[in-house]
Amino acid sequence: MFFFERFGATIALIKMDVKHFKDYLSWLYYQYLLITCSYVLEPWEQSIFNTVLVTAIAMVIYSSYVFIPIHVRLAVEFFSGIFGGQHESTVAPMS
Amino acid sequence: MPRYSTGEAPGGHSYLQKAAMNGSCKIENGGLKNGYVKNGVCPEDRILNGGLYKRPFHEAFEETPMLVAVLTYMGYGILTLFGYLRDFLRAWKIEKCHNATEREDQRDFVPLYQDFENFYTRNLYMRIRDNWNRPVCSVPGERVDIMERFTDDYNWTFKFTGRVIKGVINMGSYNYLGFAQNSGFCAEASAVVLQQYGGGVCSTRQEMGNLDKHEELEHLVAEFLGVDAAMTYGMGFATNSMNIPALAGKGCLILSDELNHASLVLGARLSGATIRIFKHNNMQSLEKLLRDAIVHGQPRTHRPWRKILILVEGIYSMEGSIVRLPEVIALKKKYKAYLYLDEAHSIGALGPNGRGVVDYFGLDPRDVDIMMGTFTKSFGGAGGYIGGSKVLIDYLRKHSHSTAYATSMSPPVAEQIITSMKCIMGADGTSLGRERVEQLAENTRYFRRRLTEMGFIIYGNSDSPVVPLMLYMPAKIGAFGREMLKRHIGVVVVGFPATPIIESRARFCVSAAHTKEMLDEALSKISEVGDLLQLKYSRHHFVPLLDRPFDETTYEETED
């Protein structure tokens, strides 16, 4: 019995949280509209603007995902070539 | 960028500290340098600027936060891009062009509708046009009824729904003393005069249009202002734009505040005199211009100027600032220039007796050469006046276009002004007028204090009933007006041509007719919308105008 009561309370809490979260999201979207001036754009202009913005962000994320590891690896190799110690294979064996 | 931040002292000082500093170390401000302040006088009671001011002069213009400025420019950038896109579509006939276009047979002419082809009007203003020109269908008192309208083509045309939005709290009318009424003694007196004289006069003052009501009004205005004579006109704007040309001409120099009203600007331009602009309310800038004018004389010939006329306003309607009249008068006396004071907003609204900015500072009205003002605001009437010496008024009667060509004031309007002015003066035997003036001062301080406490950026003087609340971002102009109307508060929002591009604002006008309950309701709604739109930008870095050192590089010579 106690369990069910607690369960019910949790459900209510989650529901409230979800509602809260939705409100927060809609408030965030409203702020986005105001700051980017999409608020005063006509719907078709708004969709163009959102598409362009989302595409640009997606491309930035994708290209950073693809290229940053490569660049980092190249940079590490480059700098280790300058500052790092000599490679094992270049060290002449002394016996 | 922020107009008022050039070289300001580091933020975070409280105003009182600064005020104390002004009283004791007068090297800091322009007072000593100007030479009209006696040395060695250190008033104990923190009188500002060496005793020129009889009361603390508290005026603040908070700096625009950097992030807000960047986001505002970004917003204008986005809107401009879409404006170009829409113009492209219109040019290629992909989209229907709603605005005025040239006739087909005049296609190769120079365009006639240049103004309406303005990029800003078409692409930015049109998107939020529903916030302006809303038809009001009641007396514009403390509450108004607004006709509801809607648009189905994105603000190019409006249609009425037939419903009326009733009981909107009016925070926009210049009804400072609450004389905009359709009942009460003013309205009754006007109705009686309407019965006797009718509505129109159908002639000018110089011909058959000079009624006894006009003579009575002029005597009363002169008495009210404390000057020798006064003259009244049917239109406030024309009072400025038609009388300045009668006073100044070629070979004269007009020194004009940079934020002067369009009527003063037009009058100055029509006069043909050389115009030089000084920084808003900046006495160092004014003094430099005066000194240069006297030292160098006219350009090329170096003959002395025939006369120098200083144009200032009492309350600046977009900034809510009050002119530094004691300093202006001291400068004008020192350099022997003339002073033209436009009291459009301040008459009735300022001073313990409601007699404008001269009364507010406790000065002698005879020190101001030309006292101009309007009846449109505090008196709930229409028209304007000029007050001054008898010689000045006689000269203007002969030379002003407003006298010669304008139809004289409608008698009921004149009667409205007479009764309201008598009420303010206490000549009607009641203390009603005085109570209204005091109520306005109280409402103003309360409203300004509460808004500042809420964290909004509020411009201007703490005693000015014009209260600008900064919005900055272009989308917030539209959103603020709409959200406030939804909550039954009528406000005026102001954007670009009237203000600098990033300093969009909402402008409230406090009235004596507002009760405390109304102000509280309006304030709570403003706070609600302020939270919704994130308008509480203030970081409480007040920069009193007095302490901004004069930066010589920030002001342009207008030598021609």
XYZ file of N, CA and C in Angstrom, chain B residues 177-377:
603
model
N -1.604 66.011 -16.345
C -2.395 66.452 -15.204
C -3.810 65.885 -15.240
N -4.087 65.006 -16.183
C -5.396 64.365 -16.209
C -6.522 65.282 -16.658
N -6.213 66.295 -17.481
C -7.283 67.189 -17.944
C -7.952 66.674 -19.220
N -7.502 65.557 -19.743
C -8.187 64.966 -20.898
C -9.418 64.239 -20.381
N -10.510 64.955 -20.292
C -11.736 64.398 -19.711
C -12.909 64.770 -20.589
N -13.948 63.939 -20.551
C -15.171 64.313 -21.251
C -16.259 64.752 -20.276
N -15.906 64.852 -19.026
C -16.860 65.392 -18.061
C -16.085 66.300 -17.117
N -16.771 66.944 -16.225
C -16.075 67.841 -15.306
C -16.155 69.278 -15.769
N -15.551 70.163 -14.985
C -15.760 71.594 -15.219
C -15.164 72.094 -16.527
N -14.010 71.501 -16.936
C -13.397 71.943 -18.198
C -14.298 71.634 -19.381
N -14.789 70.396 -19.408
C -15.627 69.971 -20.521
C -16.931 70.768 -20.542
N -17.484 71.040 -19.362
C -18.734 71.806 -19.311
C -18.528 73.226 -19.818
N -17.440 73.856 -19.373
C -17.152 75.220 -19.832
C -16.950 75.241 -21.337
N -16.239 74.219 -21.858
C -16.018 74.162 -23.303
C -17.337 73.992 -24.045
N -18.254 73.208 -23.461
C -19.543 72.982 -24.110
C -20.331 74.289 -24.183
N -20.257 75.075 -23.126
C -20.958 76.365 -23.125
C -20.387 77.268 -24.212
N -19.046 77.294 -24.304
C -18.402 78.133 -25.317
C -18.724 77.632 -26.716
N -18.837 76.325 -26.855
C -19.197 75.760 -28.160
C -20.589 76.241 -28.564
N -21.495 76.277 -27.592
C -22.847 76.783 -27.852
C -22.793 78.234 -28.332
N -21.889 79.010 -27.737
C -21.869 80.435 -28.011
C -21.123 80.769 -29.308
N -19.962 80.125 -29.523
C -19.098 80.528 -30.630
C -19.068 79.530 -31.785
N -19.493 78.299 -31.540
C -19.336 77.280 -32.561
C -17.939 76.699 -32.535
N -17.689 75.775 -33.436
C -16.433 75.036 -33.380
C -15.272 75.713 -34.068
N -15.513 76.263 -35.243
C -14.412 76.811 -36.026
C -14.467 78.320 -36.072
N -13.365 78.931 -36.520
C -13.321 80.389 -36.580
C -13.272 80.872 -38.026
N -12.712 80.047 -38.907
C -12.719 80.318 -40.356
C -11.982 81.595 -40.743
N -11.024 82.006 -39.941
C -10.221 83.146 -40.339
C -8.961 83.171 -39.485
N -8.014 84.004 -39.865
C -6.787 84.063 -39.077
C -6.892 85.171 -38.040
N -5.921 85.173 -37.141
C -5.923 86.168 -36.074
C -5.832 87.584 -36.642
N -5.126 87.742 -37.763
C -4.936 89.090 -38.305
C -6.170 89.610 -39.015
N -7.087 88.699 -39.346
C -8.269 89.156 -40.071
C -9.480 89.131 -39.151
N -10.388 88.185 -39.386
C -11.625 88.180 -38.598
C -11.614 87.130 -37.504
N -10.446 86.569 -37.223
C -10.427 85.426 -36.316
C -9.939 85.735 -34.916
N -9.929 86.989 -34.532
C -9.407 87.331 -33.202
C -10.573 87.463 -32.217
N -10.827 86.429 -31.451
C -11.976 86.437 -30.540
C -11.547 86.936 -29.162
N -12.531 87.325 -28.373
C -12.220 87.728 -27.005
C -11.632 86.571 -26.209
N -12.035 85.338 -26.576
C -11.484 84.154 -25.897
C -9.971 84.076 -26.088
N -9.518 84.408 -27.291
C -8.082 84.342 -27.557
C -7.334 85.388 -26.745
N -7.902 86.590 -26.666
C -7.263 87.648 -25.872
C -7.197 87.221 -24.406
N -8.315 86.660 -23.927
C -8.360 86.216 -22.535
C -7.291 85.154 -22.288
N -7.211 84.213 -23.242
C -6.238 83.124 -23.099
C -4.820 83.673 -23.053
N -4.532 84.645 -23.926
C -3.160 85.162 -23.974
C -2.788 85.888 -22.689
N -3.733 86.652 -22.145
C -3.442 87.318 -20.876
C -3.189 86.307 -19.768
N -4.016 85.255 -19.794
C -3.885 84.232 -18.761
C -2.538 83.502 -18.875
N -2.161 83.183 -20.117
C -0.884 82.482 -20.324
C 0.272 83.338 -19.832
N 0.232 84.633 -20.142
C 1.307 85.526 -19.695
C 1.369 85.549 -18.175
N 0.203 85.580 -17.555
C 0.175 85.591 -16.094
C 0.718 84.271 -15.540
N 0.292 83.192 -16.166
C 0.719 81.866 -15.721
C 2.225 81.710 -15.799
N 2.794 82.196 -16.917
C 4.236 82.021 -17.113
C 5.049 83.027 -16.320
N 4.425 84.127 -15.944
C 5.165 85.181 -15.262
C 5.965 86.035 -16.225
N 5.454 86.198 -17.439
C 6.130 87.048 -18.423
C 5.215 88.211 -18.779
N 5.753 89.153 -19.589
C 4.985 90.357 -19.907
C 3.815 90.059 -20.838
N 4.085 89.265 -21.854
C 3.046 89.039 -22.856
C 3.185 87.635 -23.405
N 2.117 87.161 -24.004
C 2.155 85.832 -24.610
C 1.294 85.844 -25.846
N 1.522 84.865 -26.678
C 0.757 84.757 -27.908
C 0.454 83.290 -28.122
N -0.734 82.980 -28.598
C -1.119 81.575 -28.745
C -1.370 81.226 -30.208
N -1.167 79.967 -30.511
C -1.325 79.464 -31.880
C -2.149 78.192 -31.841
N -2.698 77.846 -32.982
C -3.578 76.687 -33.040
C -2.856 75.365 -33.117
N -1.563 75.390 -33.364
C -0.842 74.125 -33.536
C 0.526 74.231 -32.874
N 0.837 73.274 -32.028
C 2.083 73.320 -31.280
C 3.297 73.195 -32.171
N 3.239 72.269 -33.128
C 4.382 72.042 -34.017
C 4.694 73.309 -34.803
N 3.633 73.953 -35.318
C 3.827 75.155 -36.136
C 4.323 76.314 -35.293
N 4.063 76.284 -34.003
C 4.571 77.346 -33.140
C 6.086 77.384 -33.214
N 6.697 76.216 -33.153
C 8.155 76.153 -33.270
C 8.611 76.409 -34.690
N 8.032 75.660 -35.616
C 8.611 75.654 -36.955
C 8.359 76.973 -37.681
N 7.361 77.757 -37.274
C 7.088 79.014 -37.948
C 7.627 80.232 -37.206
N 7.904 80.101 -35.929
C 8.373 81.275 -35.195
C 9.876 81.396 -35.158
N 10.584 80.269 -35.208
C 12.050 80.369 -35.222
C 12.518 81.103 -36.479
N 11.924 80.836 -37.663
C 12.338 81.614 -38.833
C 12.080 83.113 -38.682
N 11.103 83.486 -37.865
C 10.866 84.918 -37.658
C 11.925 85.535 -36.756
N 12.584 84.702 -35.962
C 13.535 85.219 -34.987
C 14.979 85.158 -35.471
N 15.283 84.187 -36.320
C 16.653 84.028 -36.788
C 16.660 84.022 -38.307
N 17.761 84.351 -38.868
C 17.875 84.357 -40.328
C 19.309 84.172 -40.739
N 19.593 84.527 -41.974
C 20.951 84.361 -42.473
C 21.924 85.207 -41.644
N 23.070 84.636 -41.362
C 24.039 85.373 -40.552
C 23.844 85.174 -39.061
N 22.788 84.432 -38.697
C 22.572 84.116 -37.283
C 23.092 82.707 -37.022
N 23.334 82.431 -35.765
C 23.788 81.098 -35.400
C 22.776 80.485 -34.447
N 22.369 79.255 -34.757
C 21.459 78.533 -33.862
C 22.226 77.381 -33.233
N 22.248 77.336 -31.927
C 22.869 76.214 -31.222
C 21.743 75.345 -30.704
N 21.708 74.115 -31.176
C 20.559 73.267 -30.915
C 21.013 71.987 -30.228
N 20.248 71.530 -29.275
C 20.554 70.267 -28.611
C 20.372 69.133 -29.622
N 21.197 68.120 -29.525
C 21.147 67.059 -30.548
C 19.835 66.286 -30.505
N 19.129 66.302 -29.398
C 17.896 65.534 -29.317
C 16.659 66.421 -29.369
N 16.789 67.611 -29.901
C 15.628 68.488 -30.011
C 14.555 67.883 -30.904
N 13.331 68.281 -30.641
C 12.186 67.766 -31.386
C 12.236 68.214 -32.846
N 11.574 67.442 -33.694
C 11.563 67.708 -35.129
C 11.063 69.115 -35.446
N 10.136 69.640 -34.645
C 9.604 70.974 -34.937
C 10.686 72.037 -34.775
N 11.522 71.892 -33.753
C 12.619 72.840 -33.559
C 13.639 72.707 -34.682
N 13.894 71.455 -35.067
C 14.859 71.217 -36.140
C 14.353 71.839 -37.438
N 13.071 71.622 -37.729
C 12.490 72.172 -38.950
C 12.527 73.695 -38.919
N 12.161 74.279 -37.775
C 12.167 75.729 -37.660
C 13.560 76.285 -37.879
N 14.551 75.629 -37.283
C 15.924 76.095 -37.424
C 16.370 76.014 -38.878
N 15.968 74.936 -39.553
C 16.386 74.793 -40.951
C 15.693 75.823 -41.834
N 14.399 76.054 -41.568
C 13.659 77.014 -42.388
C 14.210 78.427 -42.223
N 14.805 78.695 -41.059
C 15.275 80.055 -40.806
C 16.450 80.419 -41.695
N 17.176 79.440 -42.197
C 18.336 79.736 -43.029
C 19.569 80.086 -42.232
N 19.473 80.056 -40.905
C 20.625 80.354 -40.072
C 21.572 79.157 -40.052
N 22.805 79.409 -39.658
C 23.747 78.310 -39.485
C 23.362 77.554 -38.209
N 23.334 76.229 -38.301
C 22.926 75.428 -37.144
C 24.121 74.634 -36.662
N 24.381 74.684 -35.384
C 25.400 73.806 -34.798
C 24.756 73.033 -33.661
N 25.174 71.793 -33.532
C 24.527 70.885 -32.602
C 25.443 70.653 -31.413
N 24.908 70.754 -30.210
C 25.719 70.361 -29.062
C 25.195 69.067 -28.473
N 26.073 68.368 -27.766
C 25.732 67.077 -27.156
C 24.573 67.258 -26.212
N 23.778 66.219 -26.116
C 22.551 66.321 -25.338
C 22.839 66.745 -23.898
N 22.302 67.918 -23.541
C 22.366 68.415 -22.170
C 23.802 68.555 -21.655
N 24.747 68.683 -22.580
C 26.151 68.747 -22.184
C 26.613 70.200 -22.237
N 26.815 70.778 -21.065
C 27.084 72.206 -20.992
C 28.490 72.544 -21.451
N 29.416 71.589 -21.292
C 30.771 71.840 -21.789
C 30.751 71.973 -23.305
N 29.975 71.074 -23.930
C 29.867 71.119 -25.383
C 29.227 72.427 -25.829
N 28.176 72.848 -25.120
C 27.507 74.108 -25.464
C 28.465 75.281 -25.298
N 29.208 75.266 -24.198
C 30.101 76.395 -23.970
C 31.205 76.466 -25.016
N 31.677 75.283 -25.427
C 32.729 75.285 -26.438
C 32.212 75.887 -27.739
N 30.967 75.511 -28.102
C 30.387 76.052 -29.331
C 30.196 77.562 -29.215
N 29.722 78.009 -28.055
C 29.502 79.444 -27.870
C 30.818 80.207 -27.970
N 31.822 79.669 -27.313
C 33.123 80.321 -27.298
C 33.703 80.378 -28.704
N 33.634 79.249 -29.412
C 34.137 79.212 -30.790
C 33.390 80.208 -31.664
N 32.057 80.264 -31.450
C 31.255 81.165 -32.277
C 31.685 82.607 -32.067
N 31.997 82.952 -30.832
C 32.361 84.336 -30.559
C 33.794 84.621 -31.009
N 34.675 83.656 -30.841
C 36.067 83.872 -31.229
C 36.202 83.932 -32.744
N 35.592 82.972 -33.424
C 35.839 82.866 -34.869
C 34.812 83.610 -35.717
N 33.642 83.880 -35.198
C 32.628 84.543 -36.002
C 32.125 83.660 -37.120
N 31.604 84.294 -38.170
C 31.047 83.509 -39.265
C 32.159 82.850 -40.072
N 31.872 81.691 -40.659
C 32.911 81.044 -41.471
C 33.302 81.932 -42.651
N 34.525 81.821 -43.087
C 35.123 82.576 -44.207
C 35.249 84.058 -43.921
N 34.127 84.769 -43.728
C 34.236 86.221 -43.562
C 34.748 86.597 -42.180
N 34.527 85.743 -41.178
C 34.893 86.003 -39.785
C 34.239 87.249 -39.219
N 33.120 87.639 -39.816
C 32.333 88.697 -39.188
C 31.623 88.105 -37.972
N 31.353 88.925 -36.972
C 30.622 88.361 -35.832
C 29.223 87.914 -36.232
N 28.722 86.916 -35.521
C 27.356 86.451 -35.804
C 26.368 87.551 -35.460
N 25.304 87.646 -36.250
C 24.303 88.681 -35.972
C 23.629 88.409 -34.631
N 23.249 87.177 -34.408
C 22.787 86.810 -33.063
C 22.963 85.312 -32.878
N 23.031 84.919 -31.655
C 23.177 83.497 -31.337
C 21.952 83.083 -30.543
N 21.287 82.049 -31.019
C 20.062 81.568 -30.380
C 20.296 80.129 -29.908
N 20.049 79.896 -28.634
C 20.206 78.540 -28.098
C 18.823 77.902 -28.033
N 18.667 76.729 -28.628
C 17.382 76.025 -28.607
C 17.469 74.834 -27.663
N 16.657 74.840 -26.627
C 16.609 73.676 -25.739
C 15.153 73.341 -25.429
N 14.936 72.128 -24.962
C 13.602 71.712 -24.525
C 13.599 71.567 -23.007
N 12.444 71.654 -22.416
C 12.328 71.494 -20.963
C 12.520 70.052 -20.560
N 11.620 69.176 -21.048
C 11.791 67.733 -20.871
C 11.962 67.154 -22.264
N 12.989 66.349 -22.435
C 13.190 65.708 -23.727
C 12.309 64.467 -23.775
N 11.437 64.415 -24.773
C 10.343 63.451 -24.725
C 10.808 62.022 -24.938
N 11.971 61.804 -25.511
C 12.414 60.427 -25.734
C 13.395 59.971 -24.648
N 14.053 60.891 -23.986
C 15.057 60.515 -22.989
C 14.537 60.679 -21.574
N 13.475 61.478 -21.415
C 12.988 61.764 -20.071
C 13.959 62.603 -19.270
N 14.825 63.328 -19.959
C 15.784 64.146 -19.222
C 15.282 65.583 -19.141
N 15.734 66.276 -18.117
C 15.353 67.676 -17.904
C 16.549 68.548 -18.232
N 16.280 69.637 -18.945
C 17.374 70.520 -19.373
C 18.080 71.093 -18.144
N 19.395 71.315 -18.269
C 20.146 71.939 -17.173
C 19.986 73.446 -17.295
N 18.796 73.897 -16.980
C 18.459 75.285 -17.254
C 19.324 76.286 -16.488
N 19.633 76.067 -15.214
C 20.463 77.069 -14.534
C 21.800 77.289 -15.233
N 22.369 76.194 -15.731
C 23.656 76.327 -16.408
C 23.495 76.979 -17.772
N 22.410 76.613 -18.462
C 22.186 77.222 -19.778
C 22.012 78.721 -19.619
N 21.256 79.134 -18.606
C 21.018 80.566 -18.411
C 22.319 81.271 -18.042
N 23.140 80.616 -17.199
C 24.419 81.225 -16.850
C 25.290 81.399 -18.087
N 25.287 80.376 -18.947
C 26.094 80.458 -20.172
C 25.563 81.534 -21.099
N 24.247 81.569 -21.225
C 23.639 82.541 -22.143
C 23.934 83.964 -21.681
N 23.934 84.163 -20.364
C 24.230 85.505 -19.858
C 25.698 85.842 -20.074
N 26.554 84.843 -19.869
C 27.980 85.096 -19.995
C 28.341 85.453 -21.429
N 27.753 84.699 -22.388
C 28.132 84.903 -23.785
C 27.128 85.763 -24.533
N 26.145 86.287 -23.845
C 25.157 87.207 -24.425
C 24.440 86.595 -25.630
N 23.974 85.379 -25.423
C 23.188 84.734 -26.467
C 21.715 84.777 -26.051
N 20.832 84.411 -26.978
C 19.413 84.339 -26.651
C 19.019 82.898 -26.389
N 18.002 82.729 -25.584
C 17.587 81.371 -25.208
C 16.138 81.137 -25.606
N 15.928 80.077 -26.349
C 14.582 79.663 -26.772
C 14.292 78.351 -26.065
N 13.324 78.358 -25.169
C 13.039 77.182 -24.351
C 11.703 76.587 -24.762
N 11.739 75.340 -25.207
C 10.513 74.650 -25.623
C 10.006 73.831 -24.445
N 8.890 74.245 -23.893
C 8.368 73.566 -22.698
C 7.213 72.640 -23.045
N 7.257 72.049 -24.232
C 6.124 71.242 -24.690
C 5.701 70.221 -23.640
N 6.668 69.485 -23.084
C 6.307 68.451 -22.115
C 6.360 68.952 -20.687
N 7.150 69.984 -20.431
C 7.376 70.335 -19.033
C 6.324 71.287 -18.488
N 5.650 72.065 -19.321
C 4.694 73.033 -18.788
C 3.522 72.273 -18.140
N 3.211 72.646 -16.937
C 2.150 71.942 -16.199
C 2.656 70.714 -15.478
N 3.672 70.050 -16.046
C 4.098 68.774 -15.489
C 5.240 68.899 -14.492
N 5.937 70.009 -14.513
C 7.098 70.158 -13.633
C 6.914 71.362 -12.721
N 7.636 71.358 -11.642
C 7.639 72.509 -10.745
C 6.571 72.408 -9.683
N 6.831 73.016 -8.532
C 5.852 72.939 -7.432
C 4.522 73.589 -7.780
N 4.531 74.578 -8.699
C 3.276 75.212 -9.097
C 2.837 74.782 -10.497
N 3.500 73.795 -11.053
C 3.141 73.332 -12.389
C 3.482 74.327 -13.480
N 4.415 75.233 -13.220
C 4.705 76.241 -14.236
C 5.957 75.918 -15.033
N 6.273 74.658 -15.130
C 7.316 74.238 -16.041
C 8.690 74.207 -15.425
N 9.663 74.100 -16.294
C 11.025 73.837 -15.870
C 11.629 75.056 -15.158
N 11.175 76.260 -15.499
C 11.655 77.471 -14.831
C 11.224 77.447 -13.365
N 9.996 77.043 -13.148
C 9.460 76.912 -11.801
C 10.181 75.784 -11.047
N 10.480 74.717 -11.760
C 11.146 73.553 -11.169
C 12.496 73.948 -10.574
N 13.240 74.774 -11.308
C 14.549 75.193 -10.809
C 14.465 76.465 -9.974
N 13.281 77.029 -9.865
C 13.124 78.254 -9.083
C 13.830 79.440 -9.701
N 13.726 79.569 -11.031
C 14.424 80.655 -11.726
C 13.438 81.757 -12.108
N 13.977 82.835 -12.623
C 13.149 83.944 -13.067
C 12.773 83.726 -14.531
N 11.476 83.690 -14.855
C 11.104 83.460 -16.260
C 11.629 84.537 -17.196
N 11.974 85.692 -16.669
C 12.470 86.768 -17.549
C 13.897 86.490 -18.032
N 14.548 85.510 -17.410
C 15.880 85.129 -17.889
C 15.814 84.322 -19.176
N 14.664 83.753 -19.448
C 14.494 83.012 -20.696
C 13.885 83.975 -21.698
N 14.547 84.146 -22.847
C 14.071 85.163 -23.783
C 12.774 84.755 -24.449
N 12.724 83.494 -24.906
C 11.529 83.038 -25.600
C 11.037 81.775 -24.897
N 9.872 81.854 -24.298
C 9.282 80.691 -23.623
C 8.225 80.128 -24.538
N 8.478 78.930 -25.038
C 7.503 78.308 -25.927
C 6.936 77.095 -25.221
N 5.712 76.756 -25.524
C 5.132 75.550 -24.945
C 3.882 75.154 -25.697
N 3.316 74.048 -25.306
C 2.097 73.595 -25.980
C 0.989 73.367 -24.964
N -0.227 73.407 -25.459
C -1.398 73.122 -24.630
C -1.857 71.684 -24.818
N -1.160 70.970 -25.701
C -1.596 69.634 -26.090
C -1.473 68.631 -24.960
N -0.535 68.863 -24.061
C -0.203 67.820 -23.105
C -0.918 68.028 -21.788
